[in-house]
């Protein structure tokens, strides 16, 4: 294993992952394997190794944010294996990938971890004929592969040569077919020749690797002109979404499939696809007309250098589905770049809006620095293509630089772009910005591609409009909440204290999480934390009232503080309930007295590092019953011991037992024995970002009783 880790240091680390994926796919009997890596301190999974399908089909899944509702993201975030035994189950639990890939297959996603560190994830696909349940030997193969890959990554890290994903995944070659003896090859050709109709073979990427004379005659093109090409790119009459969709079904779902299409002017042909792990065998036969259950196939336009219509529509559908889940502006731009650039061969993408009479860049992907300099800050009345498209709402397409220079002589983008497109971002009939697409080579924009790119710009504009509204509301809401939380915590001699508040990363609204440290006198203090039910302005306002009420009663016994606050809330009758934990710290007596109102239990770490979850006597949530009592508990707090108070957003994740999650949090708290509370807070926040879905706010308050006061 050390030799393998050292090999990773010389740049062959991904090759070691190749062999691991190959072994896993073979042992599990899967048809497709995908290995994702999660770089340290990042929240995005990157596809590193791909087996069983061409990279073009996997580009929508090349980068997967941990917060995305995608099986592999959920598997890594929740530290569990996810099994989807049918297309129906996929559609029910994960509608976005089911919409983009409406094929029959089974799917398994599993996390790769070493200790408490997330390393990435594995995705396996089986044909739709797979049983609805994952077999024990398949589950064992997945678990073993995840463990082995995790150990390899850990050892590579320890040697100082971490294995990192490249800009594109490594695509594993399909298994080599057996090489026949000359007599066998001749017999096979005779066998094919005796079959009625034509015979053809496709590689997994769809390119033609073999066809006999009968197939060439039926297709109407010489064999030499077809070998190595994609049929829907070489044969204009096959450039139809329905045709390529059958190819995708064969590759992704390993489904035998058939379709009938018209070869102009009047010849119908039936195609029968038989896939396996190395490619697709195709039988072509004359037909009287389309089969009764075959999808209608339209007459396509003449061939163009643009992507096939099926490829473009595949990415457009994925983009449309993805943008419905995007929230912030940068999220929209990142997702658009992920889908649009590989689909259309675009090298640079820039999104611009108007601000104070000038063009301002909102986001970019792959943009040349000179291109940025020429675009950013240009006046709206300047003679530039971006300003022109924003002011007029009319898209501009330039197949080469000379065409752009003739339209805008002063633009000065020579040596920066070849072909380019400037598309208006229109909301409610008004241009609000421009989408700039740049190519490194000349590119002819055919009418259909122009219409498609313009439609995509419209989708982007609507998504950006929603995202900008979300960004504005989000800033206002969190500004309100930030003003209700303490700006700084008071200095208390003998205590090292740190606090963190993290707003939810997904979803609109603000929470009612709060915390506070209250200095009572030279040797006593109080700490409190709570969570108001709901995520709206009412919750934030009530949070301010609860925090004020606790402050007003601080110094009284913890049970009395909670009882008074509870009576106040029931009198206000806000219709919202609140959890709260209150702790009285006696620094001179080295003890703490605690009471809880339905709040998650705190963690206590002893000076020797032993850490436990405190089992406190339960108390009812605040605001439920005005006569509620709140029993107390007393614990020793010797110098060097520490407390961790938190809200449930720090540990709660779907499918994860709360006690297990709290125990794991305690492990992280225990390992940070020699760190300051600020450093420990950062450690726990990093843990939370990976372990939780980010749909709830997080409040964290850490208190360490110093070994020497002052």
XYZ file of C-alpha atoms in Angstrom:
710
model
C 0.000 0.000 0.000
C 2.867 2.405 0.716
C 4.290 1.723 -2.738
C 0.900 2.601 -4.174
C 0.719 5.818 -2.173
C 4.220 6.732 -3.331
C 3.109 6.089 -6.877
C 0.393 8.660 -6.373
C 3.133 11.165 -5.647
C 4.492 10.896 -9.170
C 1.153 11.714 -10.736
C -0.195 8.165 -11.106
C -2.509 8.300 -8.126
C -5.606 8.307 -10.266
C -4.293 5.253 -12.100
C -4.391 3.428 -8.767
C -7.976 4.554 -8.402
C -8.608 3.209 -11.905
C -7.739 -0.311 -10.824
C -9.879 0.001 -7.703
C -12.912 1.081 -9.734
C -12.329 -1.653 -12.314
C -12.163 -4.264 -9.550
C -15.294 -2.917 -7.847
C -17.356 -2.870 -11.063
C -16.303 -6.445 -11.813
C -16.904 -7.753 -8.266
C -20.305 -6.054 -7.961
C -21.388 -7.023 -11.469
C -22.249 -3.364 -12.190
C -22.395 -1.795 -15.633
C -21.281 1.745 -14.684
C -18.881 2.950 -11.995
C -18.193 6.518 -10.874
C -15.627 7.552 -8.246
C -15.925 11.014 -6.688
C -13.289 12.773 -4.595
C -13.928 15.464 -1.979
C -10.872 17.742 -1.630
C -10.101 18.972 1.864
C -12.098 22.008 3.038
C -14.341 21.898 -0.049
C -18.064 21.264 -0.287
C -18.101 19.892 -3.846
C -17.596 16.332 -5.066
C -15.515 15.959 -8.233
C -15.838 13.018 -10.606
C -12.341 11.470 -10.739
C -12.780 8.071 -12.441
C -15.560 6.919 -14.778
C -16.230 3.408 -16.072
C -18.889 2.041 -18.406
C -20.132 5.214 -20.097
C -18.430 7.959 -22.131
C -17.529 11.203 -20.417
C -20.002 13.176 -22.545
C -22.918 11.433 -20.849
C -21.495 12.143 -17.400
C -20.700 15.855 -17.812
C -23.844 17.012 -15.944
C -22.554 15.093 -12.912
C -18.889 16.130 -13.165
C -19.216 18.444 -10.125
C -21.787 17.707 -7.425
C -22.226 20.134 -4.507
C -22.623 18.337 -1.192
C -25.886 20.207 -0.679
C -27.359 18.954 -3.989
C -30.304 16.522 -3.833
C -28.281 13.852 -5.646
C -27.720 10.272 -4.355
C -23.919 10.509 -4.072
C -24.122 13.840 -2.214
C -26.638 12.409 0.243
C -24.507 9.291 0.735
C -21.427 11.363 1.595
C -23.285 13.927 3.683
C -25.237 11.369 5.710
C -22.485 8.723 5.828
C -24.725 5.936 4.568
C -25.269 3.675 1.575
C -28.156 4.693 -0.663
C -29.870 2.071 -2.804
C -32.416 2.815 -5.529
C -33.699 -0.407 -7.006
C -35.955 1.029 -9.690
C -36.615 4.061 -11.849
C -39.800 4.679 -9.870
C -37.874 4.919 -6.604
C -35.317 7.231 -8.215
C -38.107 9.500 -9.482
C -39.764 9.575 -6.066
C -36.626 10.387 -4.067
C -34.497 12.238 -6.636
C -36.710 13.793 -9.322
C -33.954 15.827 -11.008
C -31.692 12.939 -12.124
C -34.772 10.860 -12.915
C -36.010 13.590 -15.263
C -32.707 13.785 -17.110
C -32.124 10.007 -17.256
C -35.517 8.329 -17.771
C -33.990 4.881 -18.273
C -34.316 1.604 -16.405
C -31.406 1.033 -14.055
C -30.616 0.374 -10.398
C -28.259 2.653 -8.486
C -26.085 2.447 -5.396
C -24.185 5.367 -3.830
C -21.815 4.991 -0.888
C -19.414 7.272 1.012
C -15.638 6.920 1.188
C -14.347 7.846 4.658
C -11.233 7.426 6.746
C -12.028 7.829 10.425
C -14.179 10.947 10.629
C -12.876 12.439 7.365
C -15.040 12.387 4.244
C -12.994 11.467 1.167
C -15.603 11.138 -1.563
C -18.122 8.636 -2.822
C -18.831 5.745 -5.165
C -21.772 5.411 -7.579
C -22.637 2.122 -9.291
C -25.337 1.437 -11.885
C -26.834 -1.910 -12.861
C -29.234 -2.690 -15.745
C -32.937 -2.383 -15.041
C -33.197 -6.175 -14.891
C -31.344 -6.136 -11.544
C -33.434 -7.388 -8.591
C -35.099 -4.718 -6.490
C -32.785 -5.454 -3.541
C -29.011 -5.133 -3.343
C -27.459 -8.577 -2.894
C -25.234 -9.199 0.178
C -22.175 -9.909 -1.992
C -22.737 -6.661 -3.885
C -23.045 -4.708 -0.651
C -19.861 -6.376 0.608
C -17.998 -5.453 -2.590
C -19.054 -1.804 -2.248
C -18.057 -1.630 1.434
C -14.692 -3.250 0.747
C -13.928 -0.913 -2.151
C -14.839 2.192 -0.156
C -12.596 1.063 2.705
C -9.672 0.205 0.396
C -9.867 3.443 -1.568
C -10.116 5.420 1.659
C -6.970 3.786 3.026
C -5.097 4.494 -0.202
C -6.100 8.162 -0.111
C -5.141 8.426 3.568
C -1.691 6.942 2.998
C -1.089 9.202 0.015
C -1.990 12.183 2.216
C 0.326 11.000 4.985
C 3.224 10.866 2.525
C 2.523 14.431 1.417
C 1.148 13.565 -2.003
C -2.654 13.777 -1.866
C -4.605 12.319 -4.767
C -6.691 15.125 -6.264
C -9.249 15.076 -9.085
C -8.206 16.448 -12.453
C -10.089 18.939 -14.587
C -11.767 15.956 -16.274
C -12.317 12.452 -14.966
C -10.238 9.548 -16.144
C -12.451 7.406 -18.391
C -11.594 3.723 -18.164
C -11.408 1.755 -21.370
C -13.979 -1.035 -21.753
C -12.748 -4.603 -21.353
C -10.763 -5.867 -24.330
C -12.740 -8.417 -26.397
C -11.031 -11.748 -27.068
C -8.906 -11.785 -30.219
C -10.238 -14.494 -32.567
C -8.102 -16.845 -34.579
C -8.112 -16.084 -38.340
C -10.461 -18.967 -39.026
C -12.844 -17.778 -36.300
C -12.805 -14.226 -37.688
C -13.580 -15.455 -41.196
C -16.423 -17.637 -39.889
C -17.824 -14.685 -37.929
C -17.827 -12.495 -41.065
C -19.576 -15.233 -43.021
C -22.147 -15.557 -40.247
C -22.811 -11.800 -40.289
C -23.040 -11.792 -44.072
C -25.721 -14.475 -44.091
C -27.970 -12.524 -41.724
C -30.770 -10.508 -43.318
C -30.341 -6.738 -43.281
C -27.196 -4.934 -42.150
C -24.906 -5.314 -39.145
C -23.111 -2.501 -37.360
C -21.134 -2.054 -34.123
C -20.854 1.075 -31.967
C -18.334 1.906 -29.269
C -19.759 3.056 -25.939
C -19.344 6.680 -27.078
C -21.623 5.958 -30.046
C -18.946 6.002 -32.753
C -19.170 3.358 -35.480
C -16.444 0.715 -35.173
C -17.728 -1.795 -37.740
C -20.374 -2.109 -40.450
C -20.790 -4.542 -43.288
C -21.644 -3.729 -46.884
C -25.334 -4.443 -46.326
C -25.469 -1.870 -43.511
C -23.646 0.729 -45.629
C -26.102 0.146 -48.490
C -29.109 0.588 -46.193
C -27.631 3.774 -44.718
C -26.767 5.105 -48.169
C -23.176 6.090 -47.299
C -19.895 4.322 -47.936
C -18.379 2.407 -45.046
C -15.173 4.462 -45.163
C -17.158 7.666 -44.591
C -18.981 6.220 -41.559
C -16.275 4.426 -39.598
C -15.202 6.372 -36.513
C -18.099 8.839 -36.720
C -21.268 9.348 -34.698
C -24.236 8.311 -36.861
C -26.407 11.263 -35.807
C -23.595 13.644 -36.741
C -22.739 12.025 -40.098
C -26.268 11.175 -41.236
C -28.486 14.294 -41.089
C -31.676 12.251 -41.079
C -30.633 10.579 -37.811
C -30.039 13.842 -35.940
C -33.194 13.546 -33.882
C -33.577 13.448 -30.089
C -35.548 10.199 -30.257
C -32.707 8.424 -32.060
C -29.956 9.456 -29.671
C -32.249 8.825 -26.722
C -32.366 5.139 -27.674
C -28.559 5.104 -27.750
C -28.475 6.638 -24.250
C -30.945 4.034 -22.994
C -28.713 1.280 -24.363
C -25.521 2.685 -22.801
C -26.839 3.890 -19.432
C -29.446 1.200 -18.789
C -27.861 -1.587 -20.857
C -31.334 -2.027 -22.368
C -32.043 -3.768 -25.660
C -34.035 -1.228 -27.600
C -35.439 -0.610 -31.089
C -36.659 2.307 -33.156
C -37.772 3.018 -36.708
C -36.824 6.128 -38.647
C -37.141 7.504 -42.159
C -34.174 7.709 -44.507
C -35.154 10.405 -46.992
C -36.933 10.481 -49.220
C -39.125 7.460 -48.537
C -37.194 4.544 -47.075
C -38.009 3.358 -43.552
C -35.373 1.510 -41.536
C -35.591 -0.379 -38.250
C -32.657 -0.334 -35.816
C -32.248 -2.928 -33.050
C -29.615 -2.162 -30.383
C -27.961 -4.873 -28.242
C -25.565 -3.367 -25.648
C -22.943 -4.878 -23.380
C -19.891 -3.621 -21.462
C -17.754 -3.094 -24.581
C -20.204 -1.526 -27.027
C -23.464 -1.891 -28.902
C -24.348 -4.318 -31.690
C -26.882 -2.895 -34.128
C -29.098 -4.746 -36.607
C -30.540 -2.638 -39.425
C -33.465 -3.948 -41.468
C -35.864 -2.402 -44.021
C -39.281 -1.552 -42.621
C -42.697 -0.766 -44.077
C -43.105 2.203 -41.710
C -42.757 3.132 -38.057
C -43.649 0.447 -35.565
C -46.949 1.085 -33.738
C -45.222 1.766 -30.429
C -42.171 3.561 -31.850
C -41.716 7.249 -30.964
C -42.383 9.646 -33.853
C -39.213 10.640 -35.653
C -39.248 13.999 -37.400
C -37.317 15.005 -40.469
C -34.256 16.802 -39.113
C -32.572 19.854 -40.596
C -29.310 19.615 -42.578
C -26.184 18.651 -40.647
C -24.402 21.434 -38.769
C -21.172 21.635 -36.761
C -23.252 22.400 -33.659
C -23.953 19.692 -31.073
C -26.646 17.206 -32.022
C -30.151 18.202 -31.066
C -30.410 15.317 -28.627
C -27.170 16.340 -26.919
C -28.272 19.967 -26.715
C -31.717 19.059 -25.403
C -30.189 16.652 -22.874
C -28.089 19.447 -21.391
C -30.906 21.997 -21.689
C -33.271 19.728 -19.755
C -30.624 19.143 -17.115
C -29.930 22.881 -16.871
C -33.623 23.720 -16.531
C -34.077 21.117 -13.789
C -30.914 22.238 -12.008
C -31.797 25.940 -12.056
C -35.062 25.254 -10.246
C -32.951 24.261 -7.214
C -30.406 27.106 -7.433
C -30.748 29.829 -4.827
C -28.035 32.498 -4.908
C -26.607 34.348 -7.914
C -23.246 32.587 -7.846
C -25.018 29.251 -7.548
C -26.945 30.001 -10.761
C -23.805 31.049 -12.651
C -21.782 28.019 -11.514
C -24.538 25.589 -12.486
C -25.036 27.256 -15.875
C -21.330 27.024 -16.641
C -21.260 23.349 -15.639
C -24.041 22.463 -18.080
C -23.661 24.913 -20.944
C -19.920 25.018 -21.623
C -19.254 21.306 -22.259
C -22.501 20.888 -24.196
C -21.659 23.596 -26.743
C -17.864 23.588 -26.661
C -17.679 27.049 -25.079
C -14.363 28.184 -23.583
C -15.459 31.358 -21.744
C -18.754 32.372 -20.153
C -19.418 35.782 -18.595
C -22.655 37.010 -16.986
C -23.074 40.799 -16.897
C -25.657 43.159 -15.429
C -26.032 46.930 -15.312
C -25.158 48.974 -12.236
C -24.894 52.768 -12.015
C -24.831 53.177 -15.769
C -22.082 50.622 -16.384
C -21.703 46.963 -17.218
C -20.592 44.892 -14.262
C -19.512 41.245 -14.282
C -21.653 39.150 -11.933
C -19.804 35.906 -12.574
C -17.630 34.070 -15.031
C -16.318 30.654 -15.956
C -13.094 30.169 -17.890
C -12.939 33.803 -19.003
C -9.670 35.153 -20.435
C -8.326 38.020 -18.232
C -8.182 40.373 -21.231
C -11.789 39.611 -22.025
C -12.679 40.567 -18.454
C -10.758 43.847 -18.736
C -12.562 44.771 -21.951
C -16.028 44.011 -20.597
C -16.114 45.057 -16.949
C -17.038 48.667 -16.223
C -17.937 49.672 -19.794
C -20.575 52.458 -19.928
C -24.008 51.360 -21.105
C -23.808 53.875 -23.960
C -20.444 52.556 -25.172
C -20.022 51.042 -28.608
C -19.464 47.515 -27.332
C -21.352 44.305 -28.151
C -22.271 43.622 -24.510
C -23.673 47.131 -24.040
C -25.486 46.923 -27.371
C -27.225 43.667 -26.522
C -28.211 44.923 -23.063
C -29.665 48.169 -24.408
C -31.459 46.657 -27.416
C -32.339 43.162 -26.258
C -31.177 41.818 -29.651
C -28.691 38.910 -29.548
C -25.463 39.106 -31.498
C -23.660 36.093 -33.020
C -20.194 36.424 -34.554
C -18.718 33.338 -36.211
C -15.170 34.736 -36.181
C -13.242 37.729 -34.910
C -13.372 39.535 -38.244
C -17.166 39.559 -38.085
C -17.095 40.975 -34.547
C -14.540 43.630 -35.536
C -16.642 44.758 -38.494
C -19.615 45.295 -36.170
C -17.604 46.901 -33.347
C -14.277 48.209 -34.695
C -13.125 49.667 -31.377
C -13.763 46.610 -29.227
C -10.122 45.488 -29.237
C -10.633 41.806 -28.532
C -8.136 40.509 -31.075
C -6.193 37.504 -29.768
C -8.805 37.144 -27.025
C -11.780 35.495 -28.759
C -12.504 33.902 -32.094
C -16.244 33.269 -32.322
C -18.562 34.845 -29.779
C -22.212 35.255 -28.846
C -23.753 38.128 -26.872
C -27.205 37.203 -25.589
C -29.701 39.408 -23.744
C -30.892 38.446 -20.288
C -34.538 39.501 -20.395
C -36.959 39.529 -17.455
C -40.608 40.548 -17.972
C -39.747 41.963 -21.377
C -36.871 44.141 -20.138
C -33.164 43.413 -20.726
C -31.363 43.299 -17.377
C -27.993 41.963 -18.461
C -25.990 40.066 -21.035
C -24.604 36.548 -21.356
C -21.269 36.489 -23.179
C -20.062 33.222 -24.729
C -16.598 33.063 -26.279
C -14.914 30.360 -28.354
C -11.216 29.803 -29.034
C -11.947 28.798 -32.648
C -14.268 29.994 -35.382
C -17.800 28.691 -34.967
C -20.778 28.913 -37.325
C -24.011 29.575 -35.448
C -26.796 27.812 -37.328
C -30.382 29.073 -36.852
C -31.359 26.194 -34.559
C -28.333 26.701 -32.313
C -29.002 30.446 -32.161
C -32.567 29.796 -31.047
C -31.442 27.267 -28.453
C -28.760 29.548 -26.968
C -31.244 32.427 -26.843
C -33.716 30.187 -24.990
C -31.015 29.185 -22.527
C -30.249 32.871 -21.906
C -33.946 33.336 -21.105
C -33.839 30.491 -18.567
C -30.706 31.994 -17.048
C -32.281 35.458 -16.805
C -35.307 34.123 -14.930
C -33.127 32.097 -12.581
C -30.880 35.118 -11.943
C -33.908 37.293 -11.223
C -35.106 34.792 -8.605
C -31.581 34.445 -7.237
C -31.065 38.218 -6.902
C -34.370 38.498 -5.028
C -33.275 35.627 -2.778
C -29.871 37.265 -2.203
C -31.533 40.564 -1.247
C -34.026 38.962 1.136
C -31.320 36.742 2.561
C -29.015 39.691 3.297
C -31.829 41.663 4.931
C -33.052 38.721 6.997
C -29.636 37.726 8.271
C -28.748 41.335 8.957
C -31.828 41.480 11.197
C -30.832 38.296 12.981
C -27.210 39.383 13.347
C -28.357 42.552 15.108
C -30.404 40.472 17.540
C -27.408 38.326 18.483
C -24.584 39.641 20.684
C -21.968 41.527 18.667
C -19.256 40.513 21.125
C -19.177 38.337 24.195
C -18.065 39.876 27.515
C -14.645 39.010 28.879
C -14.918 36.829 31.960
C -11.720 36.163 33.888
C -10.961 32.453 33.993
C -12.961 31.577 30.872
C -11.939 31.004 27.248
C -15.126 31.418 25.207
C -15.964 31.176 21.494
C -19.265 31.381 19.622
C -20.361 30.771 16.061
C -23.574 31.385 14.192
C -24.068 29.859 10.708
C -27.192 30.662 8.706
C -28.773 27.861 6.721
C -27.036 27.343 3.369
C -30.187 26.127 1.660
C -33.731 27.402 1.918
C -35.207 30.849 2.413
C -35.843 32.376 5.819
C -34.041 33.046 9.048
C -33.967 30.978 12.162
C -34.485 31.716 15.818
C -31.173 30.329 17.087
C -29.524 32.403 19.826
C -26.739 32.209 22.392
C -25.363 34.454 25.121
C -22.696 34.767 27.798
C -23.695 36.860 30.817
C -21.112 38.095 33.335
C -22.714 38.124 36.785
C -19.781 39.048 39.063
C -16.071 38.369 39.403
C -16.516 34.639 39.932
C -19.879 33.751 38.378
C -21.317 33.847 34.876
C -24.162 32.319 32.903
C -24.268 30.818 29.425
C -27.410 30.086 27.467
C -28.427 28.825 24.063
C -31.794 28.295 22.443
C -33.771 27.750 19.269
C -37.141 29.317 18.455
C -39.418 27.187 16.291
C -39.706 28.380 12.689
C -37.642 30.198 10.062
C -39.143 33.643 9.549
C -39.126 37.177 10.877
C -41.532 36.209 13.678
C -39.075 33.577 14.887
C -36.235 36.092 14.850
C -38.305 38.675 16.728
C -39.332 36.140 19.358
C -35.713 35.076 19.677
C -34.859 38.645 20.642
C -37.561 38.623 23.302
C -36.432 35.286 24.750
C -32.818 36.409 24.906
C -33.876 39.625 26.666
C -36.027 37.682 29.148
C -33.171 35.309 30.004
C -30.853 38.288 30.450
C -33.330 39.954 32.801
C -33.547 36.847 35.040
C -29.858 35.900 34.892
C -28.351 35.347 38.318
C -31.387 33.523 39.644
C -31.198 29.707 39.846
C -31.396 28.096 36.372
C -34.812 26.544 37.015
C -36.219 29.945 37.988
C -34.685 31.645 34.918
C -36.409 29.175 32.600
C -39.685 29.275 34.542
C -39.865 33.096 34.347
C -39.036 33.081 30.641
C -41.632 30.381 30.061
C -44.364 32.414 31.798
C -43.485 35.434 29.691
C -43.753 33.435 26.463
C -47.073 31.854 27.371
C -48.437 35.319 28.224
C -47.274 36.625 24.835
C -48.843 33.552 23.155
C -46.744 33.886 19.951
C -47.803 30.478 18.628
C -44.145 29.403 18.557
C -42.246 27.193 20.978
C -38.644 27.584 22.085
C -35.965 25.229 23.324
C -33.446 26.670 25.755
C -30.475 25.549 27.849
C -29.273 27.712 30.746
C -26.091 27.073 32.766
C -24.908 28.924 35.878
C -21.101 28.843 36.181
C -19.498 29.094 39.642
C -15.827 29.602 38.748
C -14.655 29.891 42.363
C -16.471 26.727 43.392
C -15.563 24.908 40.128
C -19.105 23.778 39.490
C -21.971 24.355 37.045
C -25.749 24.126 37.531
C -27.837 23.363 34.441
C -31.485 23.314 33.392
C -32.992 22.579 30.004
C -36.250 23.300 28.252
C -36.261 20.614 25.584
C -32.851 21.602 24.189
C -30.163 19.196 22.868
C -27.886 18.114 25.726
C -24.519 19.875 26.110
C -21.141 18.173 25.867
C -18.691 18.259 28.761
C -14.983 17.565 28.280
C -12.848 16.745 31.311
C -9.274 18.053 31.645
C -7.942 14.633 30.545
C -9.982 14.756 27.323
C -12.738 12.371 28.356
C -15.923 13.713 26.789
C -19.552 12.812 27.319
C -23.040 13.940 26.429
C -24.710 15.158 29.623
C -27.965 13.419 30.486
C -30.072 16.228 31.994
C -33.501 15.859 33.594
C -36.000 16.831 30.884
C -37.966 20.054 30.813
C -40.850 21.096 28.570
C -40.296 23.556 25.713
C -40.843 27.217 26.612
C -44.245 28.624 25.692
C -46.255 25.406 26.093
C -47.464 25.311 29.722
C -47.154 28.337 32.052
C -46.852 26.066 35.110
C -43.949 23.977 33.769
C -41.109 23.155 36.170
C -37.494 22.823 35.092
C -35.388 20.472 37.246
C -31.697 21.235 37.605
C -28.508 19.208 37.604
C -25.130 20.095 39.083
C -21.771 18.977 37.659
C -18.145 19.665 38.655
C -16.278 22.121 36.441
C -12.601 21.794 37.366
C -9.972 23.985 35.670
C -9.251 22.634 32.176
C -12.768 21.308 31.601
C -14.943 22.620 28.764
C -18.599 22.794 27.737
C -20.115 22.767 24.246
C -23.608 24.206 23.775
C -25.206 23.902 20.317
C -28.479 23.924 18.431
C -29.761 20.894 16.541
C -28.629 22.226 13.151
C -25.093 21.217 14.151
C -25.929 17.500 14.292
C -29.269 16.731 12.656
C -29.225 15.027 9.251
C -31.902 12.918 7.520
C -31.419 9.203 8.073
C -28.851 9.693 10.869
C -29.729 8.790 14.446
C -29.546 11.893 16.666
C -27.690 10.078 19.444
C -25.132 8.729 16.976
C -24.606 12.198 15.501
C -24.187 13.727 18.958
C -21.685 11.016 19.916
C -19.656 11.786 16.780
C -19.704 15.491 17.643
C -18.368 14.584 21.084
C -15.487 12.704 19.437
C -14.489 15.818 17.497
C -14.739 17.900 20.661
C -12.521 15.437 22.529
C -9.799 15.441 19.868
C -9.346 19.219 20.112
C -7.935 19.096 23.654
C -4.907 21.347 23.110
C -6.684 23.956 20.968
C -8.173 27.297 21.927
C -11.938 27.542 21.919
C -11.786 29.585 18.683
C -9.852 26.771 17.013
C -12.243 24.167 18.395
C -15.223 26.164 17.094
C -13.698 26.190 13.603
C -13.144 22.424 13.811
C -16.765 21.761 14.785
C -18.060 24.093 12.088
C -16.067 22.230 9.430
C -17.535 18.990 10.739
C -21.068 20.394 10.563
C -20.663 21.614 6.983
C -19.872 18.099 5.870
C -22.142 16.114 8.171
C -25.392 18.094 7.875
C -27.497 19.175 4.885
C -27.252 22.880 5.764
C -31.015 23.372 5.848
C -31.076 24.659 9.434
C -29.272 27.465 11.207
C -26.485 26.578 13.623
C -25.538 28.252 16.903
C -22.503 27.090 18.855
C -21.124 28.317 22.192
C -17.947 26.868 23.721
C -16.715 27.578 27.246
C -13.389 26.448 28.707
C -12.582 26.878 32.398
C -8.931 27.899 32.229
C -6.387 26.057 34.325
C -5.011 29.347 35.618
C -7.313 32.302 35.967
C -6.396 35.371 33.992
